Tab-separated table of C-alpha atoms in Angstrom:
chain	number	residue	atom	x	y	z
A	280	MET	CA	68.723	48.865	-10.269
A	281	LYS	CA	68.041	45.434	-12.094
A	282	ILE	CA	66.886	45.744	-15.755
A	283	ARG	CA	64.285	43.002	-16.699
A	284	PRO	CA	64.511	41.879	-20.123
A	285	THR	CA	61.423	42.442	-22.451
A	286	ILE	CA	59.526	39.649	-24.124
A	287	PRO	CA	60.668	40.707	-27.719
A	288	PHE	CA	64.373	40.738	-26.414
A	289	LEU	CA	63.841	37.240	-24.921
A	290	LYS	CA	62.459	36.016	-28.191
A	291	LEU	CA	65.260	37.369	-30.139
A	292	LEU	CA	67.855	35.933	-27.575
A	293	ILE	CA	66.092	32.357	-28.018
A	294	CYS	CA	66.460	32.683	-31.773
A	295	LEU	CA	70.163	33.731	-31.582
A	296	SER	CA	70.731	30.839	-29.206
A	297	LEU	CA	68.978	28.388	-31.528
A	298	CYS	CA	71.004	29.829	-34.467
A	299	LEU	CA	74.468	29.307	-32.503
A	300	ALA	CA	73.234	25.717	-31.465
A	301	THR	CA	72.359	24.911	-35.119
A	302	GLY	CA	75.765	26.066	-36.386
A	303	ALA	CA	77.581	24.254	-33.667
A	304	VAL	CA	75.747	21.003	-34.566
A	305	TYR	CA	76.365	21.390	-38.246
A	306	ALA	CA	79.939	22.120	-37.594
A	307	GLN	CA	80.433	19.063	-35.402
A	308	SER	CA	78.359	16.843	-37.710
A	309	GLY	CA	80.821	17.381	-40.729
A	310	ALA	CA	77.802	17.259	-42.975
A	311	ASP	CA	78.131	18.234	-46.536
A	312	THR	CA	76.088	21.171	-47.989
A	313	VAL	CA	74.121	19.978	-51.021
A	314	GLN	CA	71.480	21.708	-53.305
A	315	SER	CA	68.993	18.898	-53.361
A	316	ILE	CA	68.424	15.473	-51.585
A	317	PRO	CA	66.133	12.977	-53.140
A	318	GLY	CA	62.840	12.683	-50.932
A	319	ILE	CA	63.164	16.059	-49.378
A	320	GLN	CA	61.486	19.360	-50.418
A	321	ILE	CA	61.959	22.559	-48.783
A	322	THR	CA	59.665	25.533	-49.354
A	323	THR	CA	59.875	29.098	-48.095
A	324	SER	CA	57.258	31.669	-48.280
A	325	VAL	CA	56.157	35.117	-46.992
A	326	ASP	CA	52.539	36.432	-46.564
A	327	LYS	CA	53.652	39.862	-48.170
A	328	ALA	CA	56.502	40.654	-50.603
A	329	GLU	CA	56.204	44.391	-50.259
A	330	VAL	CA	55.408	45.911	-46.752
A	331	PHE	CA	55.600	49.273	-45.079
A	332	ILE	CA	58.339	49.922	-42.380
A	333	GLY	CA	57.373	48.488	-39.016
A	334	ASP	CA	54.797	45.903	-40.563
A	335	LEU	CA	54.902	42.322	-39.416
A	336	ILE	CA	55.756	39.694	-42.020
A	337	THR	CA	54.896	36.046	-41.518
A	338	TYR	CA	57.748	33.838	-42.889
A	339	GLU	CA	57.326	30.092	-43.278
A	340	VAL	CA	59.758	27.215	-43.819
A	341	THR	CA	57.949	24.082	-44.880
A	342	ILE	CA	59.905	20.741	-45.108
A	343	GLU	CA	58.472	17.483	-46.454
A	344	HIS	CA	60.663	14.505	-46.479
A	345	ASP	CA	60.249	10.822	-46.306
A	346	SER	CA	59.790	9.113	-43.022
A	347	ALA	CA	63.258	7.160	-43.426
A	348	ILE	CA	65.001	10.605	-43.344
A	349	THR	CA	65.367	12.316	-39.912
A	350	LEU	CA	65.219	16.107	-39.535
A	351	ILE	CA	68.165	16.701	-37.138
A	352	PRO	CA	67.297	19.012	-33.935
A	353	PRO	CA	67.474	21.519	-32.692
A	354	PRO	CA	64.847	23.538	-34.447
A	355	LEU	CA	65.498	26.037	-37.067
A	356	GLY	CA	67.102	29.112	-35.567
A	357	ALA	CA	68.664	30.679	-38.407
A	358	ASN	CA	70.196	34.092	-39.243
A	359	LEU	CA	67.487	36.122	-40.538
A	360	GLY	CA	69.531	39.022	-41.824
A	361	ALA	CA	68.308	42.495	-40.879
A	362	PHE	CA	64.981	41.480	-39.805
A	363	ASP	CA	63.970	41.313	-35.960
A	364	VAL	CA	62.191	38.118	-34.791
A	365	LYS	CA	58.822	39.108	-33.043
A	366	ASP	CA	57.369	35.542	-32.642
A	367	TYR	CA	58.598	31.993	-33.396
A	368	ASP	CA	56.508	28.922	-33.833
A	369	PRO	CA	58.889	25.911	-34.486
A	370	ASP	CA	58.450	22.470	-35.937
A	371	LYS	CA	54.764	21.758	-36.406
A	372	GLU	CA	54.972	18.169	-37.679
A	373	LYS	CA	52.150	16.678	-39.797
A	374	LYS	CA	51.847	13.030	-41.220
A	375	LEU	CA	51.202	12.923	-45.013
A	376	GLU	CA	50.087	10.175	-47.239
A	377	GLY	CA	52.656	7.780	-48.514
A	378	GLY	CA	54.692	7.883	-45.353
A	379	ARG	CA	55.900	11.421	-45.706
A	380	VAL	CA	56.401	13.896	-42.955
A	381	GLN	CA	55.715	17.561	-43.271
A	382	THR	CA	57.306	19.990	-40.694
A	383	THR	CA	56.453	23.729	-40.640
A	384	THR	CA	58.389	26.446	-38.918
A	385	THR	CA	56.873	30.031	-38.780
A	386	PHE	CA	58.722	33.293	-37.992
A	387	VAL	CA	57.071	36.838	-37.388
A	388	LEU	CA	59.551	39.309	-38.562
A	389	SER	CA	59.847	43.211	-38.760
A	390	THR	CA	62.417	45.663	-39.538
A	391	PHE	CA	62.445	49.440	-39.178
A	392	THR	CA	64.771	50.309	-42.077
A	393	THR	CA	63.646	50.643	-45.709
A	394	GLY	CA	65.131	49.147	-48.910
A	395	ASP	CA	65.160	45.923	-50.633
A	396	TYR	CA	66.115	42.858	-48.266
A	397	VAL	CA	66.604	39.319	-48.718
A	398	ILE	CA	65.746	36.665	-45.901
A	399	PRO	CA	68.876	34.497	-46.539
A	400	ALA	CA	69.043	30.943	-47.011
A	401	ILE	CA	68.581	28.726	-44.082
A	402	PRO	CA	70.737	25.568	-43.649
A	403	ILE	CA	68.922	22.416	-42.651
A	404	LEU	CA	70.466	19.321	-41.426
A	405	PHE	CA	69.108	15.826	-42.362
A	406	GLU	CA	70.355	12.419	-41.387
A	407	LEU	CA	69.773	9.937	-44.284
A	408	PRO	CA	68.923	6.191	-44.046
A	409	ASP	CA	72.646	5.182	-44.442
A	410	LYS	CA	73.440	7.387	-41.394
A	411	THR	CA	75.226	10.174	-43.445
A	412	ARG	CA	74.230	13.680	-42.727
A	413	LYS	CA	73.651	16.263	-45.328
A	414	VAL	CA	72.807	20.072	-45.098
A	415	MET	CA	70.235	21.482	-47.646
A	416	LEU	CA	69.813	25.223	-47.955
A	417	ALA	CA	66.327	26.694	-48.169
A	418	GLU	CA	65.573	29.094	-50.945
A	419	PRO	CA	66.204	32.987	-49.982
A	420	VAL	CA	63.070	35.258	-50.002
A	421	PRO	CA	63.247	38.832	-51.310
A	422	ILE	CA	61.443	41.543	-49.378
A	423	LYS	CA	60.787	45.213	-50.133
A	424	ILE	CA	60.437	47.516	-47.200
A	425	LYS	CA	58.712	50.841	-48.089
A	426	SER	CA	58.678	54.073	-46.341
A	427	MET	CA	55.510	55.559	-45.066
A	428	LEU	CA	56.713	58.912	-46.558
A	429	GLU	CA	56.927	57.983	-50.103
A	430	ASN	CA	53.436	59.396	-50.778
A	431	ALA	CA	53.474	62.124	-48.316
A	432	GLY	CA	53.522	64.956	-50.934
A	433	ASP	CA	55.916	67.755	-51.488
A	434	SER	CA	56.744	68.217	-47.724
A	435	VAL	CA	57.460	65.866	-44.897
A	436	ASP	CA	57.377	68.565	-42.196
A	437	ILE	CA	54.811	68.209	-39.412
A	438	ARG	CA	52.030	70.450	-40.180
A	439	PRO	CA	50.422	72.566	-37.367
A	440	VAL	CA	47.489	71.277	-35.624
A	441	LYS	CA	44.039	72.406	-37.008
A	442	ASP	CA	41.726	74.196	-34.689
A	443	PRO	CA	39.108	71.788	-33.320
A	444	TYR	CA	35.949	71.521	-35.303
A	445	GLU	CA	32.829	72.167	-33.341
A	446	PHE	CA	29.920	69.992	-34.377
A	447	LYS	CA	26.567	71.858	-34.173
A	448	ARG	CA	24.009	69.767	-32.222
A	449	ASN	CA	20.858	69.274	-34.193
A	450	TRP	CA	17.923	69.582	-31.818
A	451	VAL	CA	15.154	68.834	-34.360
A	452	PRO	CA	15.059	65.086	-33.604
A	453	TYR	CA	14.731	65.742	-29.888
A	454	TYR	CA	11.899	68.110	-30.459
A	455	LEU	CA	10.185	65.644	-32.601
A	456	LEU	CA	10.685	62.954	-30.076
A	457	GLY	CA	9.528	65.025	-27.233
A	458	GLY	CA	6.557	66.276	-29.090
A	459	SER	CA	5.542	62.695	-30.108
A	460	LEU	CA	5.735	61.508	-26.423
A	461	MET	CA	3.640	64.638	-25.192
A	462	ILE	CA	0.983	63.729	-27.755
A	463	LEU	CA	0.824	59.938	-26.774
A	464	LEU	CA	0.483	61.027	-23.106
A	465	ILE	CA	-2.352	63.494	-23.852
A	466	ALA	CA	-4.041	60.798	-26.018
A	467	PHE	CA	-3.683	58.143	-23.363
A	468	ALA	CA	-5.015	60.557	-20.661
A	469	LEU	CA	-8.065	61.351	-22.820
A	470	TRP	CA	-8.632	57.709	-23.490
A	471	TRP	CA	-8.488	56.779	-19.827
A	472	LYS	CA	-10.798	59.554	-18.971
A	473	LEU	CA	-13.532	58.882	-21.498
A	474	ARG	CA	-13.227	54.918	-21.588
A	475	LYS	CA	-15.601	54.652	-18.593
A	476	ARG	CA	-18.159	57.110	-19.924
A	477	PRO	CA	-21.144	55.709	-21.529
A	478	GLU	CA	-21.376	56.497	-25.277
A	479	ALA	CA	-23.650	59.398	-26.385
A	480	GLY	CA	-27.098	57.959	-26.826
A	481	ALA	CA	-26.100	54.499	-25.467
A	482	TYR	CA	-29.078	52.689	-23.784
A	483	VAL	CA	-28.887	52.898	-20.079
A	484	ASP	CA	-30.841	50.124	-18.039
A	485	LEU	CA	-32.724	51.825	-15.373
A	486	ARG	CA	-34.270	48.677	-13.790
A	487	PRO	CA	-33.030	47.679	-10.356
A	488	PRO	CA	-29.580	45.874	-10.471
A	489	TRP	CA	-31.283	42.576	-9.114
A	490	GLU	CA	-33.865	42.519	-12.020
A	491	ILE	CA	-30.954	42.764	-14.576
A	492	ALA	CA	-29.040	40.061	-12.752
A	493	TYR	CA	-32.164	37.741	-12.800
A	494	GLU	CA	-32.645	38.209	-16.333
A	495	LYS	CA	-29.013	37.538	-17.173
A	496	LEU	CA	-29.003	34.358	-14.896
A	497	ALA	CA	-32.027	33.032	-16.671
A	498	LEU	CA	-30.428	33.506	-20.048
A	499	LEU	CA	-27.342	31.664	-18.803
A	500	GLN	CA	-29.342	28.877	-17.480
A	501	SER	CA	-31.240	28.332	-20.747
A	502	SER	CA	-27.973	28.405	-22.873
A	503	PRO	CA	-26.296	25.172	-23.793
A	504	THR	CA	-23.002	26.191	-22.114
A	505	LEU	CA	-23.123	23.953	-19.241
A	506	ALA	CA	-24.919	21.044	-21.045
A	507	ASP	CA	-21.933	21.135	-23.496
A	508	GLU	CA	-19.557	21.164	-20.565
A	509	LYS	CA	-17.933	24.396	-21.756
A	510	TYR	CA	-16.958	25.195	-18.035
A	511	LYS	CA	-14.730	27.997	-18.766
A	512	ASP	CA	-17.156	29.830	-20.873
A	513	TYR	CA	-19.959	29.084	-18.216
A	514	TYR	CA	-17.973	30.524	-15.317
A	515	VAL	CA	-16.753	33.536	-17.334
A	516	ALA	CA	-20.429	34.517	-17.964
A	517	LEU	CA	-21.467	33.705	-14.292
A	518	THR	CA	-18.798	35.705	-12.669
A	519	GLU	CA	-19.377	38.660	-14.882
A	520	ILE	CA	-23.108	38.665	-13.906
A	521	ILE	CA	-22.236	38.614	-10.265
A	522	ARG	CA	-19.440	41.275	-10.709
A	523	ASP	CA	-21.634	43.512	-12.781
A	524	PHE	CA	-24.475	43.017	-10.320
A	525	LEU	CA	-22.198	43.912	-7.160
A	526	GLY	CA	-20.685	46.971	-8.953
A	527	ARG	CA	-24.092	48.475	-9.744
A	528	VAL	CA	-25.245	47.980	-6.227
A	529	TYR	CA	-22.257	49.211	-4.358
A	530	ARG	CA	-20.863	51.501	-7.193
A	531	ILE	CA	-17.512	50.129	-7.388
A	532	THR	CA	-15.638	49.230	-10.652
A	533	VAL	CA	-15.464	45.532	-10.098
A	534	LEU	CA	-14.933	44.473	-13.681
A	535	ASP	CA	-11.541	46.338	-13.812
A	536	MET	CA	-10.369	44.524	-10.573
A	537	THR	CA	-8.720	41.118	-9.877
A	538	THR	CA	-10.508	38.853	-7.568
A	539	GLU	CA	-8.090	39.485	-4.811
A	540	GLU	CA	-8.556	43.277	-5.165
A	541	PHE	CA	-12.237	43.092	-5.280
A	542	LEU	CA	-12.490	40.887	-2.169
A	543	VAL	CA	-10.194	43.284	-0.208
A	544	ILE	CA	-12.386	46.132	-0.810
A	545	PHE	CA	-15.720	44.008	-0.505
A	546	LYS	CA	-14.732	42.821	2.963
A	547	GLY	CA	-14.518	46.227	4.448
A	548	MET	CA	-18.010	47.172	3.424
A	549	ASP	CA	-21.173	46.973	5.453
A	550	LEU	CA	-22.738	43.752	3.900
A	551	PRO	CA	-25.465	41.359	4.723
A	552	GLU	CA	-24.522	38.392	6.711
A	553	GLY	CA	-23.089	35.603	4.776
A	554	LEU	CA	-22.672	37.591	1.466
A	555	TYR	CA	-18.874	38.006	1.700
A	556	GLY	CA	-18.252	34.140	2.266
A	557	GLN	CA	-20.487	33.141	-0.606
A	558	THR	CA	-19.038	35.665	-2.910
A	559	SER	CA	-15.361	34.816	-2.105
A	560	ASP	CA	-16.075	31.167	-2.535
A	561	LEU	CA	-17.769	31.466	-5.910
A	562	LEU	CA	-15.170	33.829	-7.391
A	563	GLN	CA	-12.098	32.005	-6.123
A	564	HIS	CA	-13.494	28.726	-7.474
A	565	ALA	CA	-14.370	30.280	-10.855
A	566	ASP	CA	-10.727	31.526	-11.171
A	567	LEU	CA	-9.599	27.938	-11.041
A	568	VAL	CA	-11.791	26.985	-13.850
A	569	LYS	CA	-11.083	30.125	-15.937
A	570	PHE	CA	-7.250	30.444	-15.298
A	571	ALA	CA	-5.816	27.072	-14.055
A	572	LYS	CA	-7.814	24.844	-16.504
A	573	TYR	CA	-9.567	22.986	-13.546
A	574	VAL	CA	-12.477	21.042	-14.711
A	575	PRO	CA	-15.216	20.945	-12.022
A	576	GLU	CA	-18.049	18.425	-11.608
A	577	ARG	CA	-21.380	19.121	-13.084
A	578	SER	CA	-22.929	19.231	-9.727
A	579	ARG	CA	-20.455	21.918	-8.524
A	580	ALA	CA	-21.269	24.141	-11.543
A	581	GLU	CA	-24.959	23.909	-10.756
A	582	GLN	CA	-24.270	24.559	-6.866
A	583	ASP	CA	-22.335	27.619	-8.122
A	584	PHE	CA	-25.341	28.792	-10.130
A	585	GLU	CA	-27.588	28.498	-7.085
A	586	ALA	CA	-24.999	30.281	-4.979
A	587	ALA	CA	-25.091	33.276	-7.586
A	588	HIS	CA	-28.756	33.366	-7.170
A	589	THR	CA	-28.391	33.521	-3.393
A	590	ILE	CA	-25.996	36.316	-3.599
A	591	VAL	CA	-28.396	38.394	-5.667
A	592	ASN	CA	-31.328	37.527	-3.195
A	593	LEU	CA	-29.257	38.536	-0.137
A	594	VAL	CA	-28.383	41.838	-1.590
A	595	ARG	CA	-32.052	42.367	-3.048
A	596	ILE	CA	-33.462	41.851	0.398
A	597	GLU	CA	-30.993	44.123	2.217
A	598	GLU	CA	-31.427	46.889	-0.346
A	599	GLU	CA	-35.269	46.734	-0.208
A	600	ARG	CA	-35.323	46.813	3.417
A	601	ARG	CA	-32.765	49.691	3.392
A	602	GLN	CA	-34.926	51.643	0.926
A	603	GLN	CA	-38.059	51.045	3.039
A	604	THR	CA	-36.319	52.384	6.152
A	605	GLN	CA	-35.218	55.579	4.256
A	606	MET	CA	-38.781	56.030	2.977
A	607	HIS	CA	-40.207	55.663	6.491
A	608	LEU	CA	-37.725	58.016	7.922
A	609	ALA	CA	-38.409	60.536	5.065
A	610	SER	CA	-42.192	60.401	5.903
A	611	ASN	CA	-41.752	60.910	9.552
A	612	THR	CA	-39.545	64.043	9.118
A	613	THR	CA	-41.774	65.907	6.750
A	614	PRO	CA	-42.638	69.202	8.379
A	615	THR	CA	-46.348	70.150	8.894
A	616	SER	CA	-47.835	73.471	7.819
A	617	THR	CA	-49.403	75.718	10.508
A	618	ASP	CA	-52.245	78.214	10.029
A	619	THR	CA	-51.000	81.599	11.011
A	620	GLY	CA	-54.102	83.494	9.932
A	621	GLY	CA	-56.074	85.559	12.380
A	622	ARG	CA	-59.567	84.436	13.711
A	623	LYS	CA	-62.755	86.539	13.643
């Protein structure tokens, strides 16, 4: 069975290889180790000086040097003591003002032993303008690794698991929500049932529907709506007159329907000849004006007014004829009385 190396192991292997390569380069270069070099500044830092065991530590080495000085590869791969390298971001170079160069190398470290540690000084190789090579050491960084058990109390033994806690369900919000929804449903049902009933004491016009329609048409004709070219208001009023009239005659709730819904029902009824076509043309043209912002010609608006009058006349004539027929049939079927008394 083949064992595949894990990613942390590969990172550690890369860092160790870089460390060995750096050591080999330094040994071959014959460079002297010095404490400082003019024009070079090395800064080391960690994000946390005290951490708990297993925590990640970000360790940065920042090098600033003159552009005439060369930082010798390979990148930093130094011995970091007891710390494991979890991640490695080498040699981020940045140009500074004054012709200086800044190089930053970042290590992510961790360890699983407690105590006071020091990230050791890292040797860094430079080539000076005179082609001589020097090694400068970065400052070591102290780190304190603390145990998670320092504040664990008087015992570090694993305590037994407590019994699971049972949270009691609070049903009150559900009852309140259900009750509120029920009240809303009942209120809506009552409103829907009563909305079509006439108010108590409200005036009920007992005139024939065509007389009511004629009166409304006359009022609309005398209003300045058409003269002021308020076509939308004009057609809203005109179609409401016709819808209310047809609803009264044929006992259907026309005002609650769309034009398409009404025409579907209206087409299946026993209607006077030509009534359906004229009604359909009027209502559909009116919808263009009311909802599609269509502006008709003044002459077309006047024609539609005449069409409304024609619709009322057709229905009136048909209804009066039907009433007369019913009265005639009723008079012919009235039973006659017979004299059953005896004669002397």
